[in-house]
Amino acid sequence: MAQENLQAVRSIYERWSEGDFAAGREVFDQHVLFVMGPEFPEAGTYLGLEGIARYTRGFLEPWTRITIEAEELVDAGDSVIVAVRQRGVGDASGALTEFGYFHVWSFRGHKVIRLETFRERAGALEAVGIGAAGAHPQSGAGPFEVS
């Protein structure tokens, strides 16, 4: 099951890398929790599919173009850790941005029950109860780090 969940997450990021942010809705439990860590401007907890939809609408608003790519995925049992690279073009400024962070996708069966965002790798690893030595990257374009 962990391999199937890993592939589901990989597929979602493939679509998000193309700017298709409707992708993945089918894997979320209807009561999913989406948690943005305190180090992010949109910090908070968003409940359910509607909470995620509301967050996503607000998140996409200031961008002309934005993509979110998985640089590396780590199988963590019932969770998948993803090193994320976000690139965008600001709507008002036209400025190019690039930002790295981490997502932790927590599953119950084949449904995501929690998606949490961390600025640092250590926070993501701690959230799933493993240390750096226990992380096993499944794919990657570089080290499991954010620059």
Short mmCIF file of C-alpha atoms in Angstrom, two decimals:
data_model
loop_
_atom_site.label_atom_id
_atom_site.label_comp_id
_atom_site.label_asym_id
_atom_site.label_seq_id
_atom_site.Cartn_x
_atom_site.Cartn_y
_atom_site.Cartn_z
CA MET A 1 0.00 0.00 0.00
CA ALA A 2 2.86 2.41 0.76
CA GLN A 3 4.11 2.04 -2.82
CA GLU A 4 0.62 2.81 -4.19
CA ASN A 5 0.36 5.90 -1.99
CA LEU A 6 3.82 7.02 -3.08
CA GLN A 7 2.79 6.67 -6.73
CA ALA A 8 -0.46 8.59 -6.10
CA VAL A 9 1.50 11.48 -4.58
CA ARG A 10 4.03 11.39 -7.43
CA SER A 11 1.18 11.61 -9.96
CA ILE A 12 -0.34 14.62 -8.19
CA TYR A 13 2.94 16.52 -8.31
CA GLU A 14 3.33 15.69 -12.00
CA ARG A 15 0.03 17.48 -12.61
CA TRP A 16 0.84 20.33 -10.20
CA SER A 17 4.13 20.85 -12.07
CA GLU A 18 1.96 21.63 -15.10
CA GLY A 19 -0.18 24.08 -13.11
CA ASP A 20 -3.16 21.70 -12.72
CA PHE A 21 -4.06 22.29 -9.08
CA ALA A 22 -7.40 20.47 -9.34
CA ALA A 23 -5.38 17.24 -9.50
CA GLY A 24 -5.47 15.00 -6.47
CA ARG A 25 -8.87 15.84 -5.05
CA GLU A 26 -9.91 12.19 -5.30
CA VAL A 27 -7.22 11.02 -2.86
CA PHE A 28 -8.26 13.38 -0.06
CA ASP A 29 -10.54 12.13 2.70
CA GLN A 30 -13.58 14.41 3.00
CA HIS A 31 -12.40 15.42 6.49
CA VAL A 32 -8.74 15.96 5.54
CA LEU A 33 -6.68 18.46 7.54
CA PHE A 34 -4.35 20.76 5.62
CA VAL A 35 -1.84 22.40 7.96
CA MET A 36 0.40 25.30 6.98
CA GLY A 37 3.23 25.73 9.48
CA PRO A 38 3.71 28.94 11.46
CA GLU A 39 6.64 30.00 9.27
CA PHE A 40 4.31 30.52 6.28
CA PRO A 41 2.21 33.67 5.64
CA GLU A 42 -0.96 31.57 5.32
CA ALA A 43 -0.30 29.66 8.55
CA GLY A 44 -3.27 27.78 9.87
CA THR A 45 -5.36 24.64 9.59
CA TYR A 46 -7.85 24.15 6.79
CA LEU A 47 -10.53 21.51 7.30
CA GLY A 48 -12.01 19.27 4.64
CA LEU A 49 -12.19 19.50 0.88
CA GLU A 50 -13.83 22.93 1.02
CA GLY A 51 -11.11 24.22 3.34
CA ILE A 52 -8.43 23.08 0.90
CA ALA A 53 -10.37 24.59 -2.02
CA ARG A 54 -10.68 27.92 -0.18
CA TYR A 55 -6.97 27.93 0.64
CA THR A 56 -6.05 27.04 -2.96
CA ARG A 57 -8.15 29.85 -4.43
CA GLY A 58 -6.44 32.38 -2.16
CA PHE A 59 -3.02 30.87 -2.78
CA LEU A 60 -3.34 31.04 -6.58
CA GLU A 61 -4.77 34.57 -6.71
CA PRO A 62 -1.51 36.61 -6.67
CA TRP A 63 0.21 34.53 -9.36
CA THR A 64 0.23 34.79 -13.16
CA ARG A 65 1.82 31.35 -13.30
CA ILE A 66 2.83 28.92 -10.58
CA THR A 67 4.08 25.36 -10.48
CA ILE A 68 4.82 23.01 -7.61
CA GLU A 69 7.20 20.13 -8.26
CA ALA A 70 8.35 17.13 -6.24
CA GLU A 71 12.13 17.07 -6.13
CA GLU A 72 12.25 13.97 -3.96
CA LEU A 73 9.80 11.59 -2.29
CA VAL A 74 10.42 9.56 0.85
CA ASP A 75 8.37 6.53 1.85
CA ALA A 76 7.63 6.89 5.56
CA GLY A 77 5.16 4.04 6.08
CA ASP A 78 1.67 5.56 6.25
CA SER A 79 3.12 8.90 5.15
CA VAL A 80 5.02 10.30 2.19
CA ILE A 81 7.50 13.15 2.63
CA VAL A 82 8.06 15.37 -0.39
CA ALA A 83 10.82 17.91 -0.98
CA VAL A 84 8.92 20.59 -2.91
CA ARG A 85 10.12 23.26 -5.33
CA GLN A 86 7.62 26.06 -6.01
CA ARG A 87 8.18 28.47 -8.90
CA GLY A 88 5.94 31.36 -9.81
CA VAL A 89 5.50 34.68 -11.55
CA GLY A 90 3.82 37.37 -9.46
CA ASP A 91 0.71 38.88 -11.03
CA ALA A 92 1.31 42.47 -9.90
CA SER A 93 5.11 42.51 -9.96
CA GLY A 94 5.97 40.08 -12.74
CA ALA A 95 8.77 38.88 -10.45
CA LEU A 96 10.01 35.32 -10.75
CA THR A 97 10.12 33.45 -7.45
CA GLU A 98 11.45 30.09 -6.37
CA PHE A 99 10.88 28.57 -2.96
CA GLY A 100 11.63 25.19 -1.38
CA TYR A 101 9.77 23.48 1.44
CA PHE A 102 8.42 20.07 2.49
CA HIS A 103 5.03 18.37 2.45
CA VAL A 104 4.05 15.41 4.60
CA TRP A 105 1.11 13.43 3.21
CA SER A 106 -0.45 11.13 5.85
CA PHE A 107 -2.67 8.30 4.65
CA ARG A 108 -5.33 6.05 6.13
CA GLY A 109 -5.63 3.30 3.57
CA HIS A 110 -5.59 5.06 0.20
CA LYS A 111 -6.99 8.37 1.45
CA VAL A 112 -5.01 11.40 2.59
CA ILE A 113 -6.16 12.40 6.07
CA ARG A 114 -3.54 15.11 6.67
CA LEU A 115 -1.30 17.24 4.48
CA GLU A 116 1.22 19.32 6.39
CA THR A 117 3.73 21.90 5.15
CA PHE A 118 7.14 22.49 6.73
CA ARG A 119 9.88 24.95 5.83
CA GLU A 120 12.64 22.66 7.09
CA ARG A 121 13.43 19.01 6.40
CA ALA A 122 13.88 18.26 10.11
CA GLY A 123 10.28 19.26 10.86
CA ALA A 124 8.94 16.95 8.15
CA LEU A 125 11.03 14.02 9.38
CA GLU A 126 10.01 14.67 12.98
CA ALA A 127 6.33 14.75 11.98
CA VAL A 128 6.55 11.13 10.81
CA GLY A 129 8.79 9.99 13.66
CA ILE A 130 12.00 9.31 11.73
CA GLY A 131 15.44 10.87 11.75
CA ALA A 132 17.61 11.72 8.76
CA ALA A 133 19.18 8.24 8.79
CA GLY A 134 15.75 6.64 8.39
CA ALA A 135 14.78 8.60 5.28
CA HIS A 136 14.74 6.59 2.04
CA PRO A 137 14.41 8.78 -1.08
CA GLN A 138 12.42 7.18 -3.90
CA SER A 139 13.39 9.59 -6.67
CA GLY A 140 15.18 12.82 -6.86
CA ALA A 141 17.01 15.49 -8.71
CA GLY A 142 19.43 16.04 -5.86
CA PRO A 143 19.86 15.73 -2.14
CA PHE A 144 16.84 15.72 0.12
CA GLU A 145 17.45 19.31 1.10
CA VAL A 146 16.05 22.71 0.33
CA SER A 147 18.35 25.46 -0.82
#
